[in-house]
N, CA and C of each residue as an Amber inpcrd file, in Angstrom:
protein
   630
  -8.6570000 -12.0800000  -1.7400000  -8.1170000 -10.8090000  -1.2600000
  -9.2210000  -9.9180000  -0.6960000 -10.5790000 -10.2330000  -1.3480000
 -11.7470000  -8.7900000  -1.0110000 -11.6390000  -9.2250000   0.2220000
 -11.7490000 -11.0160000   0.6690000 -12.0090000 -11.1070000   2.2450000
 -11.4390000 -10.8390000   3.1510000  -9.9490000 -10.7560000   3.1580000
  -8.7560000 -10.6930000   3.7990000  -9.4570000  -9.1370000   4.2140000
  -9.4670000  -8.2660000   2.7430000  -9.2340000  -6.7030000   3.1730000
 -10.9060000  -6.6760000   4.4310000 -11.6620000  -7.2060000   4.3150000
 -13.3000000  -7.2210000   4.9040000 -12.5240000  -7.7780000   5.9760000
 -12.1550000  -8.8300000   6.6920000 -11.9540000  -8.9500000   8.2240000
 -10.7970000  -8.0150000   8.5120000  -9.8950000  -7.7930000   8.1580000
  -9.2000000  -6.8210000   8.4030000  -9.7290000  -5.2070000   8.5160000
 -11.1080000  -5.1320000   7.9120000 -11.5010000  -3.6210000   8.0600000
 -12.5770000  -4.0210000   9.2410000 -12.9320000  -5.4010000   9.4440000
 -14.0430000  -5.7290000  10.6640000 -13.1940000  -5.8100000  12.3860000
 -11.9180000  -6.8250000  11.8950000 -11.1160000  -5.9320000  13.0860000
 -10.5690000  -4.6460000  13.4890000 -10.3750000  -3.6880000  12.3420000
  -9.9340000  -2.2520000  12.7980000 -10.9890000  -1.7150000  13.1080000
 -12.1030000  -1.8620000  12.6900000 -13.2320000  -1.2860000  13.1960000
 -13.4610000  -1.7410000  14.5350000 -13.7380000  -2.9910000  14.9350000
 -14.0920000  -3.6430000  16.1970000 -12.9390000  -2.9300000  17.3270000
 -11.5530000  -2.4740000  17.0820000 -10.5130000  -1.9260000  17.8360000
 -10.7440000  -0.5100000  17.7570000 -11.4890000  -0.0410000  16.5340000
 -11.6630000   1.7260000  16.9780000 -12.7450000   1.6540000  17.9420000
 -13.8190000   1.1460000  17.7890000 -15.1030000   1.1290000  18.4020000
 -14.8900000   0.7560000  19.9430000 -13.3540000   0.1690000  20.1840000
 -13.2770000  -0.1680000  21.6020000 -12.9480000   1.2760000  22.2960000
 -11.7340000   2.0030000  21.1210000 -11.1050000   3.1390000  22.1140000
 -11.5410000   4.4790000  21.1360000 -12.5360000   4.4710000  20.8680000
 -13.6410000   5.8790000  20.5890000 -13.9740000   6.6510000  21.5020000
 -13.7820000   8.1010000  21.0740000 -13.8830000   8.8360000  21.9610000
 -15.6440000   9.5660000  21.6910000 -16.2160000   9.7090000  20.3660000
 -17.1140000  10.1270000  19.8230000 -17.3170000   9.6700000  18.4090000
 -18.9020000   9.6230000  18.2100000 -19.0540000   9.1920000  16.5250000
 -19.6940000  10.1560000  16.1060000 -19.5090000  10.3940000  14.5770000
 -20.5090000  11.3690000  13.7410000 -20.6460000  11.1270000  12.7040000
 -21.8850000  11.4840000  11.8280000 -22.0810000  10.9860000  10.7200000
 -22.4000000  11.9780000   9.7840000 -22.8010000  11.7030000   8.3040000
 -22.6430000  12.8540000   7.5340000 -22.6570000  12.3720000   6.1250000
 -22.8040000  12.9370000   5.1680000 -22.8600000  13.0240000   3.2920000
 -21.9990000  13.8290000   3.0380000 -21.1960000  13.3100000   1.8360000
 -19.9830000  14.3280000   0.7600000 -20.5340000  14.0630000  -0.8450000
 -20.0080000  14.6080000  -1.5140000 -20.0160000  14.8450000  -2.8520000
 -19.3150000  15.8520000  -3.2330000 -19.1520000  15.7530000  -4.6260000
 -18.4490000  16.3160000  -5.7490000 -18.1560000  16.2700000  -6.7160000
 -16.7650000  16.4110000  -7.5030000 -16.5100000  16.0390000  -8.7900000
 -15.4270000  15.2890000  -8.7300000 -14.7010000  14.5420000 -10.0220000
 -13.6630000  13.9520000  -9.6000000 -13.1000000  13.5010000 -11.1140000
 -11.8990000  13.5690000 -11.0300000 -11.1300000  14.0100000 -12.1840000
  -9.9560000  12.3750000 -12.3790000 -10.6820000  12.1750000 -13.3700000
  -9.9430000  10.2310000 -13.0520000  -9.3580000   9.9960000 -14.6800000
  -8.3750000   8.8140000 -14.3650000  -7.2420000   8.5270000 -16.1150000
  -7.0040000   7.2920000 -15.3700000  -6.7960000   6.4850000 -16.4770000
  -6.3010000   4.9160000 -16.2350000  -5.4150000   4.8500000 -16.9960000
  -4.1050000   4.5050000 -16.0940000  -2.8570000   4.3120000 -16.0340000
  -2.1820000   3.1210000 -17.1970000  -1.4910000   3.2150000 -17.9450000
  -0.8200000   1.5720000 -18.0530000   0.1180000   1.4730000 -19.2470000
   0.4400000   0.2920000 -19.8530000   1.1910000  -0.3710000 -20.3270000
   0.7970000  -0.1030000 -22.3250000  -0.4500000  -0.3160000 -22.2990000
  -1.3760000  -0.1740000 -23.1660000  -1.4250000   0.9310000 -24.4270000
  -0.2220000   1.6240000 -25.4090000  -0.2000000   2.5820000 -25.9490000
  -1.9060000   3.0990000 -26.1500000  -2.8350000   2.0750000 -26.8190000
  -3.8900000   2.4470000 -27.0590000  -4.6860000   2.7080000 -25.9540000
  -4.5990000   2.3960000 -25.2800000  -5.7640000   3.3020000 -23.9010000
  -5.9800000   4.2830000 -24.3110000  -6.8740000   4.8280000 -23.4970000
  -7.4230000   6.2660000 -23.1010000  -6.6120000   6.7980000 -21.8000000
  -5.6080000   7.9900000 -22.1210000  -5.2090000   8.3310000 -20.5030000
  -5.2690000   9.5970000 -20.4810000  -5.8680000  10.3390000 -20.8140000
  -6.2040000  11.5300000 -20.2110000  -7.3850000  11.6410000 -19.3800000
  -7.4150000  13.0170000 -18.7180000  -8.9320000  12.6090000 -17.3940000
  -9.9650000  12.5730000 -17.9590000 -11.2910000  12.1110000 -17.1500000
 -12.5860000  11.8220000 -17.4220000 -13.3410000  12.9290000 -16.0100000
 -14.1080000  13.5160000 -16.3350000 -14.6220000  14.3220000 -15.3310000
 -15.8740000  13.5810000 -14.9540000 -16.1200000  13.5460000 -13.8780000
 -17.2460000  12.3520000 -13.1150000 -18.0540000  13.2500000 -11.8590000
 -19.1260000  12.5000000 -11.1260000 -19.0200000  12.5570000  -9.9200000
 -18.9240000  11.9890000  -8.8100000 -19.1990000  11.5320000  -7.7810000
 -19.0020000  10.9430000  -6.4090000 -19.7070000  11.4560000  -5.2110000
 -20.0540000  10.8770000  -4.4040000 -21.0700000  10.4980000  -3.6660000
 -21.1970000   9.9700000  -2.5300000 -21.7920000  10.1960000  -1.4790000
 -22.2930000   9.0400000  -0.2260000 -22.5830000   9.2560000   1.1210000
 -21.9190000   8.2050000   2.0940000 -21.8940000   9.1390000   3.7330000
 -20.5570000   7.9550000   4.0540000 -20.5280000   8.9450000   4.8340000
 -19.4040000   8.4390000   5.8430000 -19.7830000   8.4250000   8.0950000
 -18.8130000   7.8440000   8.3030000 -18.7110000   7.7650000   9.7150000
 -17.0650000   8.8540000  10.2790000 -17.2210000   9.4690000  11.0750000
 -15.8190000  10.1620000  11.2090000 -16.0270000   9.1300000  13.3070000
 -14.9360000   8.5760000  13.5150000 -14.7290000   8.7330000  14.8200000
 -13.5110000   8.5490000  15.4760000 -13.5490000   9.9020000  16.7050000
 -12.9590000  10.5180000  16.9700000 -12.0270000   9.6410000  18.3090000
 -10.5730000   9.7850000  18.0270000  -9.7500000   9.3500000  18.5970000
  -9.3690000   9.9030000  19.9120000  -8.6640000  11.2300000  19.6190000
  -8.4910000  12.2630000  20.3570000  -8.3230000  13.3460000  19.8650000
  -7.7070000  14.3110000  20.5080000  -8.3770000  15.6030000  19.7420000
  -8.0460000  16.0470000  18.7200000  -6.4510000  14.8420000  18.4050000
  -5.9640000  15.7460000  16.8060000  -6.2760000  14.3280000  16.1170000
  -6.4320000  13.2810000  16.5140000  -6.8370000  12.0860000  15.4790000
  -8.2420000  11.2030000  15.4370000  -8.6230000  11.5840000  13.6340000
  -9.9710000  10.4550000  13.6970000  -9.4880000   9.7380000  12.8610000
 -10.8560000   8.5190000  12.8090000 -10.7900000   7.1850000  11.6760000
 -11.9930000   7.6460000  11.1370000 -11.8240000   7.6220000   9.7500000
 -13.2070000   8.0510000   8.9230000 -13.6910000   6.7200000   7.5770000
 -14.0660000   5.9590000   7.9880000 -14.7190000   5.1090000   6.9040000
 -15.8010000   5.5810000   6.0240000 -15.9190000   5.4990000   4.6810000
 -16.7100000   6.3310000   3.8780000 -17.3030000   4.8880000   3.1350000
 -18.4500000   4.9630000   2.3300000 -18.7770000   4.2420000   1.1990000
 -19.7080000   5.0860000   0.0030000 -18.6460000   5.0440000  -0.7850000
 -19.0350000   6.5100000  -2.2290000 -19.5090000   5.8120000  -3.4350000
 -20.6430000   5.9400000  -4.3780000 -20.6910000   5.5630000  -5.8810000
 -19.7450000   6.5810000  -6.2480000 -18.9620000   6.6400000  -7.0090000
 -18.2500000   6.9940000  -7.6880000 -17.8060000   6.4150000  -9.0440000
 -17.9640000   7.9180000 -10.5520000 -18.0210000   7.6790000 -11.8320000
 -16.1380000   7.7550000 -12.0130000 -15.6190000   6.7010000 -12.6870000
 -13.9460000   7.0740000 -12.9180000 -13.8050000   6.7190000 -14.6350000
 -12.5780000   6.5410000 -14.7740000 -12.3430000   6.6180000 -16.2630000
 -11.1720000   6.9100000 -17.1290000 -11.5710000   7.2460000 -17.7620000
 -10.8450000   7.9050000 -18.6180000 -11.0200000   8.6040000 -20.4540000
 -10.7660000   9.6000000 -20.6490000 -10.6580000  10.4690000 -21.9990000
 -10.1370000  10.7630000 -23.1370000 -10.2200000  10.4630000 -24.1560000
  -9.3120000  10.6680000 -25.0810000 -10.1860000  11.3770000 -26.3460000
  -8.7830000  12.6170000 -26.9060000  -9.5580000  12.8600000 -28.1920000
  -8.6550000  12.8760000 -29.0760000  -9.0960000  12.8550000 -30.3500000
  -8.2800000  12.3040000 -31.6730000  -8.4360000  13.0530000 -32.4600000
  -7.9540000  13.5790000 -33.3720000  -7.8320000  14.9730000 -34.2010000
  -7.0650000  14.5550000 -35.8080000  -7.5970000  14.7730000 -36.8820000
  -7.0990000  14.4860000 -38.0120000  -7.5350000  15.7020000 -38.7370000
  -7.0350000  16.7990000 -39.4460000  -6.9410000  17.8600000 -39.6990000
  -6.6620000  17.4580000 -41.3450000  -8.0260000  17.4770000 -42.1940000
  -8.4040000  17.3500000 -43.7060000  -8.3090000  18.1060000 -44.3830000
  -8.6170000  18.3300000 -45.6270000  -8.2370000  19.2300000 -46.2950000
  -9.8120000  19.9630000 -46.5800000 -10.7900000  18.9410000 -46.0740000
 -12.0370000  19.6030000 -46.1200000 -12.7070000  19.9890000 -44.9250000
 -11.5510000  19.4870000 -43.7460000 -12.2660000  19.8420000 -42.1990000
 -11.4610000  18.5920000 -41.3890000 -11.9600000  19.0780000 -40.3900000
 -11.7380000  18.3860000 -38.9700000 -12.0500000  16.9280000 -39.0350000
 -11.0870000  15.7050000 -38.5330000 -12.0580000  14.6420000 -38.8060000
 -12.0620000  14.0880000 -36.6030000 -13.0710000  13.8950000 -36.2570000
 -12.3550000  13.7460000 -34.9210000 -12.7990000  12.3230000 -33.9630000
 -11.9500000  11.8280000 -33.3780000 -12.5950000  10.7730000 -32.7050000
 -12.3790000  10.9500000 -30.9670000 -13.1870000  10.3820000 -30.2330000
 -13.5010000  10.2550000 -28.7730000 -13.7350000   9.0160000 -27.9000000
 -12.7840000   8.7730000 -27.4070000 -12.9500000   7.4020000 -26.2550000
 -13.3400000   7.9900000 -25.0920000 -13.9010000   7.2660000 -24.7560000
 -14.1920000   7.4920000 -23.1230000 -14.7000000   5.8880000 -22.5260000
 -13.6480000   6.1800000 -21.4440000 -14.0340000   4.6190000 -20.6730000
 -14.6140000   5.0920000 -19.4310000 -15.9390000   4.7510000 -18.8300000
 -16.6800000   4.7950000 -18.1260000 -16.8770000   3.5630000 -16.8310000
 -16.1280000   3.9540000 -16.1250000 -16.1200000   2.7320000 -14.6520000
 -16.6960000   3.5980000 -13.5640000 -17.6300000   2.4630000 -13.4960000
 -18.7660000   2.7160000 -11.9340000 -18.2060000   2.0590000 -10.7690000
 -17.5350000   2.5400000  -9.4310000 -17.5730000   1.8730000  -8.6650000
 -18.3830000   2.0380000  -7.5210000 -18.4330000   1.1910000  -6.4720000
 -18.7750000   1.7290000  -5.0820000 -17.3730000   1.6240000  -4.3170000
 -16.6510000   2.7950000  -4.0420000 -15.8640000   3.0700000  -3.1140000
 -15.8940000   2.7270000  -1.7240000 -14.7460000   2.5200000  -0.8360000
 -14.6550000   2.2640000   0.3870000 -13.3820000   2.6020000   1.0390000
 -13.2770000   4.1020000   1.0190000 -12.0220000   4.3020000   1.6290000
 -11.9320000   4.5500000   3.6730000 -10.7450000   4.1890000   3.7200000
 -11.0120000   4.5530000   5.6970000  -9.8280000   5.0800000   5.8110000
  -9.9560000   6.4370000   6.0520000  -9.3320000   7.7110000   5.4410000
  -8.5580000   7.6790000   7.8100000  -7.4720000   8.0920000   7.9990000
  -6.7950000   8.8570000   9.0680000  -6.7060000  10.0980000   9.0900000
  -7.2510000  10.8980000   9.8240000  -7.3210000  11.9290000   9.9820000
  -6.5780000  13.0400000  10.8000000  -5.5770000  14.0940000  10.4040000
  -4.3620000  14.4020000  11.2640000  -5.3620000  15.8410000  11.5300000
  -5.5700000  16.5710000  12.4900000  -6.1300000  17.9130000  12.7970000
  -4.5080000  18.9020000  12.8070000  -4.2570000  19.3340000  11.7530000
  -2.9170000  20.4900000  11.6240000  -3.7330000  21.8840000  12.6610000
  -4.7200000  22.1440000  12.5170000  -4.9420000  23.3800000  13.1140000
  -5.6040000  23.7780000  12.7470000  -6.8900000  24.2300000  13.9800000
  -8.5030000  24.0700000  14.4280000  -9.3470000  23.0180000  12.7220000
  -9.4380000  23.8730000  12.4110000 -10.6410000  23.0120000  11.2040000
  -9.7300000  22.6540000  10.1440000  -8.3700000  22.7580000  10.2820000
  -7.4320000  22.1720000   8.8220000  -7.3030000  20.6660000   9.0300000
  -7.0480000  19.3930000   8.0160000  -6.9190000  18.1420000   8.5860000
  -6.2890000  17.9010000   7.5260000  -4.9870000  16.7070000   7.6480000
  -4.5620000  16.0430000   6.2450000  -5.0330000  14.6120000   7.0020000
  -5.1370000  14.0330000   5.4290000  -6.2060000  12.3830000   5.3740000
  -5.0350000  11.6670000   4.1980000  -5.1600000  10.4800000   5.0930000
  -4.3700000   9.1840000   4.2660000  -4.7940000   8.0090000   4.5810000
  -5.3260000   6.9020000   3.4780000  -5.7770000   6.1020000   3.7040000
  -5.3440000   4.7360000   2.7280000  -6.1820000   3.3860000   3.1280000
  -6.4680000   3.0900000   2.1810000  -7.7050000   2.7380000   1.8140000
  -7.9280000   2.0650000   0.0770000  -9.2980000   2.3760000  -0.3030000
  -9.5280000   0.6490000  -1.1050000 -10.8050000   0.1930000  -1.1280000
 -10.8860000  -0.8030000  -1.9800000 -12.5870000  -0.2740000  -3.0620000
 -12.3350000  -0.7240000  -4.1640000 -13.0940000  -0.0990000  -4.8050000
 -14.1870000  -1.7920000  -5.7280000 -15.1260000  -1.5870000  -5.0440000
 -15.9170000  -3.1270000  -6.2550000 -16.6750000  -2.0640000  -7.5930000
 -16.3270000  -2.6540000  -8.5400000 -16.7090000  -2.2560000  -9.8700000
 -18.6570000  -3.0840000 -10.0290000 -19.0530000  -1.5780000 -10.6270000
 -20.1830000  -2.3140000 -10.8340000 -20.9430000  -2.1490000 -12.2520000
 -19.8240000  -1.4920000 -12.9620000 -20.5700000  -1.4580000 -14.2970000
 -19.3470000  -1.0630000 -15.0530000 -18.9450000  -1.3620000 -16.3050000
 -17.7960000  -0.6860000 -17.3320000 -18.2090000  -0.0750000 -18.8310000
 -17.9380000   0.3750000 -19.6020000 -18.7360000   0.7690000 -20.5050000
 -17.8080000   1.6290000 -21.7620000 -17.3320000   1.3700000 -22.6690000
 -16.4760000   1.7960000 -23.8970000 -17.4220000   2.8410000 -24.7050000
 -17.4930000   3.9150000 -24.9520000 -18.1720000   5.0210000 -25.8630000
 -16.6230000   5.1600000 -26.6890000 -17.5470000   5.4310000 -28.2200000
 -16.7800000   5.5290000 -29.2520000 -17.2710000   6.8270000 -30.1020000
 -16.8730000   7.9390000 -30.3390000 -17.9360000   9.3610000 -30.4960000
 -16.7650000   9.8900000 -31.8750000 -17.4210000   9.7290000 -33.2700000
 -16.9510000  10.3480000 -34.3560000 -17.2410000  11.5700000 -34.4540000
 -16.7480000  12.2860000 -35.2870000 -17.7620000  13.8070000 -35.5440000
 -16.6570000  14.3170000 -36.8850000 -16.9820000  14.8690000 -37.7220000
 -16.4620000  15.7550000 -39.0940000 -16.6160000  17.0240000 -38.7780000
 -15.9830000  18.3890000 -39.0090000 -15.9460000  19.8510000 -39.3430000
 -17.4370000  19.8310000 -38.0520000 -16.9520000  19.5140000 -36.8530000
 -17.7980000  20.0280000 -35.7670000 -19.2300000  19.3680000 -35.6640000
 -19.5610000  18.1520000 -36.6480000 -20.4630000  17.6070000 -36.9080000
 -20.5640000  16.5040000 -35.5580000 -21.5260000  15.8720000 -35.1640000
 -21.4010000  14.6140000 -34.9580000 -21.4320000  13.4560000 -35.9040000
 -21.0660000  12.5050000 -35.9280000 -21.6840000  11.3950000 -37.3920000
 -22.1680000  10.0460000 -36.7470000 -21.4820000   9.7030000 -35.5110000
 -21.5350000   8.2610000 -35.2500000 -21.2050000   8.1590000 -33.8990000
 -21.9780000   7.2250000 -33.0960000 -21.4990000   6.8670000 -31.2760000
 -21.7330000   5.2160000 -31.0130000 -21.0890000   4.7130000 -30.9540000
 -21.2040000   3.5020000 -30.3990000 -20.8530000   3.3260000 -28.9390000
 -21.3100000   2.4070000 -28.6710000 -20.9810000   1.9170000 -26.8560000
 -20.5130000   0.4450000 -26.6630000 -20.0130000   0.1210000 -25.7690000
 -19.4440000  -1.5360000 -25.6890000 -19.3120000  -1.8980000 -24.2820000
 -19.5400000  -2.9630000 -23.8200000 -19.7320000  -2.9690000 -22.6920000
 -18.0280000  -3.9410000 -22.3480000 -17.6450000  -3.1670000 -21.3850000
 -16.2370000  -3.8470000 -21.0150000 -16.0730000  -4.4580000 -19.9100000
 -16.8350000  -4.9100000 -18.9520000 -17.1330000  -5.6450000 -17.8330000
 -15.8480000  -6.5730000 -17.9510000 -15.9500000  -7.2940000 -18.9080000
 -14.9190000  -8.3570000 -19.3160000 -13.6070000  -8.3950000 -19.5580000
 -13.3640000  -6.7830000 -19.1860000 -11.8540000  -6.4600000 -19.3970000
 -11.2090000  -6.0960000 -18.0030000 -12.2970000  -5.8870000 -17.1610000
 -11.7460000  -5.0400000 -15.5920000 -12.1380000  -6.1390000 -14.7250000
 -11.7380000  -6.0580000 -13.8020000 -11.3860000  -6.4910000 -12.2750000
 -12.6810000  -6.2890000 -11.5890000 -13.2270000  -7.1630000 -11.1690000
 -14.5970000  -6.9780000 -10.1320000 -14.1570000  -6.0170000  -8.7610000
 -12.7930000  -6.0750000  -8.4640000 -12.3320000  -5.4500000  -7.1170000
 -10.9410000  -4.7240000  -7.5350000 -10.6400000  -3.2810000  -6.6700000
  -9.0660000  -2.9160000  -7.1190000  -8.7550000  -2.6180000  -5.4660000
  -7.6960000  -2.0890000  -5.7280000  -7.1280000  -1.4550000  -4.3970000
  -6.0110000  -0.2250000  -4.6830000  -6.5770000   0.9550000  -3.8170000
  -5.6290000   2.3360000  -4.2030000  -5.4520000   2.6610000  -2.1690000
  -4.4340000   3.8450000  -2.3400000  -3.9400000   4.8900000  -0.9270000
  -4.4460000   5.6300000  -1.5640000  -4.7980000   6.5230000  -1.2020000
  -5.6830000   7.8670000  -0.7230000  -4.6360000   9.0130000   0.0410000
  -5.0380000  10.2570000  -0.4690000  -3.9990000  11.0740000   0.5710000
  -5.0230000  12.7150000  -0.0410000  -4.9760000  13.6470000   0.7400000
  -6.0150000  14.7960000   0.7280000  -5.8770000  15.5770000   2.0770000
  -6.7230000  16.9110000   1.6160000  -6.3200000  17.9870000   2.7980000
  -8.2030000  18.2320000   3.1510000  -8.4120000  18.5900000   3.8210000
  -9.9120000  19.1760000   4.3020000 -10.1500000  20.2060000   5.5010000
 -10.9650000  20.9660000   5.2000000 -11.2370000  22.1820000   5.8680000
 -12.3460000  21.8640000   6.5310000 -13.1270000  21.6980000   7.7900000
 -14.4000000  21.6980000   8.2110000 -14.4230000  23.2070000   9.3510000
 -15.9530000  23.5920000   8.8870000 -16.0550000  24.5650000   9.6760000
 -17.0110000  24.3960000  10.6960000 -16.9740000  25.3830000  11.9950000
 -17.9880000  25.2180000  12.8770000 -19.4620000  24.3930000  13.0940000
 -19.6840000  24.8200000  11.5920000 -21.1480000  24.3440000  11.7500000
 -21.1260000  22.8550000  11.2350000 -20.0320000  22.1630000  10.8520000
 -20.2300000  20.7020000  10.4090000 -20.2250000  20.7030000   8.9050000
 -20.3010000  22.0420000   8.0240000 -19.9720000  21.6740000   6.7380000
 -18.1570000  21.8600000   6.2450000 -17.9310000  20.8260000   5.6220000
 -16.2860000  20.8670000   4.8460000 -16.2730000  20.7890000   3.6980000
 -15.0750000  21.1660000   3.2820000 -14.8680000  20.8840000   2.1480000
 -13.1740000  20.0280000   1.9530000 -13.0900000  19.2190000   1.0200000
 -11.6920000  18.3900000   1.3380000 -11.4830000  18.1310000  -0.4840000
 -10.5400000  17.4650000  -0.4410000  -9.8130000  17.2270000  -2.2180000
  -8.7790000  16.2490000  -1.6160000  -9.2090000  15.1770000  -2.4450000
  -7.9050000  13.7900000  -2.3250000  -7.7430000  13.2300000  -3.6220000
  -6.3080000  12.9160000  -3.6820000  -5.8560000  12.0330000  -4.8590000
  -5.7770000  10.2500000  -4.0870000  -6.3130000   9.9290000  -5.3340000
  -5.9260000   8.0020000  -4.8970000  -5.4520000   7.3490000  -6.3930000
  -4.2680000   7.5740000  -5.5630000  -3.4510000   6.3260000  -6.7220000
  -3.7460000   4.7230000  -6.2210000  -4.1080000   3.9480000  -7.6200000
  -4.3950000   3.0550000  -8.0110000  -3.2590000   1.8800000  -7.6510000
  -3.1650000   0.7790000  -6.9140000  -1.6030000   0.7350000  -6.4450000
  -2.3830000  -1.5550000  -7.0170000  -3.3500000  -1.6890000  -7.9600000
  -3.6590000  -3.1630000  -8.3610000  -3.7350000  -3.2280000  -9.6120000
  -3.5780000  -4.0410000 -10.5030000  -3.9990000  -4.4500000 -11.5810000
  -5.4510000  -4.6830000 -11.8640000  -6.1760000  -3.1110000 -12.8790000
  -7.4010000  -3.7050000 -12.8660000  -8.4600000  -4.3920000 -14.5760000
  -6.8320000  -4.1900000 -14.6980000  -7.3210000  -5.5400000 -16.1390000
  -7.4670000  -6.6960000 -16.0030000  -8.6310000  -7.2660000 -16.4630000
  -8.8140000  -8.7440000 -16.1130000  -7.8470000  -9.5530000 -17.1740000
  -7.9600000  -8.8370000 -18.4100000  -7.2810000  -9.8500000 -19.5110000
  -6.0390000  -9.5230000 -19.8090000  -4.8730000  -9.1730000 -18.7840000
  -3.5630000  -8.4830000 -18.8650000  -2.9530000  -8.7910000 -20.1660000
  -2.8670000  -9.8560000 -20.7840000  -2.5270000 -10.6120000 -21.8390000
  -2.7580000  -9.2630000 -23.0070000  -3.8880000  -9.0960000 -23.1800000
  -4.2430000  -7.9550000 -24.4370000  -4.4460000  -6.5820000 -24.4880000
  -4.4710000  -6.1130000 -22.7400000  -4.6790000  -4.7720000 -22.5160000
  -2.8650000  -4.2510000 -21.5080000  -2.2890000  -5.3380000 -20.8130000
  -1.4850000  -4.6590000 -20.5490000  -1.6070000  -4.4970000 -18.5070000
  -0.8120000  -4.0890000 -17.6820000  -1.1680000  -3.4850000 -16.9790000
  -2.0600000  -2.5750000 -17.0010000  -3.1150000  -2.4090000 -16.2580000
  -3.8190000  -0.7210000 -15.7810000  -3.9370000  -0.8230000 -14.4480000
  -4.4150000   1.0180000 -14.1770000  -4.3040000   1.0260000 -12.7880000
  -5.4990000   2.4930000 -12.6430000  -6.1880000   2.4680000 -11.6230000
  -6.8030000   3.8670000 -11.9590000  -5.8130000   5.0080000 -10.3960000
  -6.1110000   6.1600000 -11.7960000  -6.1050000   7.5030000 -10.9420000
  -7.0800000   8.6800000 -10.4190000  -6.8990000   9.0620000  -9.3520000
  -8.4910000  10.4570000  -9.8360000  -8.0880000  11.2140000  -8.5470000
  -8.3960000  12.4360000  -9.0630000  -9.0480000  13.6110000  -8.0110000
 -10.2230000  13.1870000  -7.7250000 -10.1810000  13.8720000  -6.6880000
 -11.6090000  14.3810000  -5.9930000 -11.7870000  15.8580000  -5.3820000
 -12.6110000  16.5470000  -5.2160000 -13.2950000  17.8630000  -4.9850000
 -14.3600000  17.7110000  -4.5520000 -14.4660000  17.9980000  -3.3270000
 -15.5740000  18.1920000  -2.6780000 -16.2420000  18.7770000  -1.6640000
 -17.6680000  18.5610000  -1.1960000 -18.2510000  19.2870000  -0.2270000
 -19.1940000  18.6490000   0.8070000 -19.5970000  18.6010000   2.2050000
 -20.1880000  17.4820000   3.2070000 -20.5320000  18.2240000   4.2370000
 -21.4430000  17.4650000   4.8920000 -21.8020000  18.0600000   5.8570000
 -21.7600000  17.0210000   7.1390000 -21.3090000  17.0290000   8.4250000
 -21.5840000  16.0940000   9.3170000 -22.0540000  16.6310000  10.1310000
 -23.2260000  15.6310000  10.7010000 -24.2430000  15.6050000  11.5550000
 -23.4820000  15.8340000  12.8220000 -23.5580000  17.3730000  14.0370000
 -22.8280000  17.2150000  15.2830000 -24.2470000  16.7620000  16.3100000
């Protein structure tokens, strides 16, 4: 499937690059607000706050449409906290699942009016690191953190749509916010974890080179 989606993004590219009107280039970042979806009572699904990263290419169609291919590190995840209320205190526990990817979304770009734009895309994401934190704590204490490495539970590759609004101003800096729902299975061992799927905001800020 990664190859299919790679000649298929080498021919849309090779067909924008025929009927381009202009190219530009540029860096984004921000924050980004991510939960993994699923089947799984025990997961973690509340958000994980992260960040994200990179450059992109914007090129320009005509005057109300571009193609914008990006490639982002981006931190995703997910949060959980656990609460047991003692008779001598607080007892509390903390998951957090920690997925590294490198992003690759190739975002369409609609111009609503002068610097407003809505963006819809799709995105493929290769995983490059996974990571289970386990965080105890008593009456506000910490006591105990373990870590586990979960490589062995996720998907080397996923696939999400993308959809977001962005503002760019005169001088080449924007700011934009997109949601990408998770639309693959990115449990490797479905058998014991279940479907998952990731979700996340994004918030951010960029500048492109005119």
């Amino acid at each position: 499937m990664k190859k299919l989606f790679l000649l298929a993004v080498l021919c849309l590219g090779t067909a924008i690059t025929m009927n381009a009107q202009e190219f530009y280039f540029g860096l984004k970042g921000g924050t980004s607000l991510s939960t993994i979806s699923g089947e799984n009572k025990l997961m973690s699904n509340n958000y994980r706050t992260g960040l994200y990263g990179g450059v992109f290419a914007e090129v320009v169609m005509s005057e109300k449409i571009s193609i914008q291919p990006e490639v982002l590190y981006s931190m995703l995840g997910s949060h959980e906290t656990y609460k047991q209320f003692l008779a001598n205190g607080v007892l509390s526990n903390e998951i957090t699942i920690k997925l590294r990817y490198i992003d690759v979304p190739v975002m369409v770009k609609y111009r609503v009016y002068k610097g407003l734009s809505v963006q819809a895309g799709p995105q493929v994401s290769f995983l490059l690191d996974s990571q289970g934190e386990y965080e105890t704590g008593f009456a506000g204490l910490a006591t105990g953190t373990s870590r586990t490495n979960l490589n062995e539970y996720f998907t080397d590759a996923s696939f999400g749509v993308n959809f977001g609004l962005g503002y760019e101003f005169d001088s080449g800096l924007f700011v934009d916010g997109r949601y990408s729902l998770g639309v693959s299975n990115i449990a490797q061992k479905e058998s014991e974890t279940g479907e998952l799927n990731n979700h996340f905001f994004e918030f951010g800020v960029g500048y492109k080179f005119l």
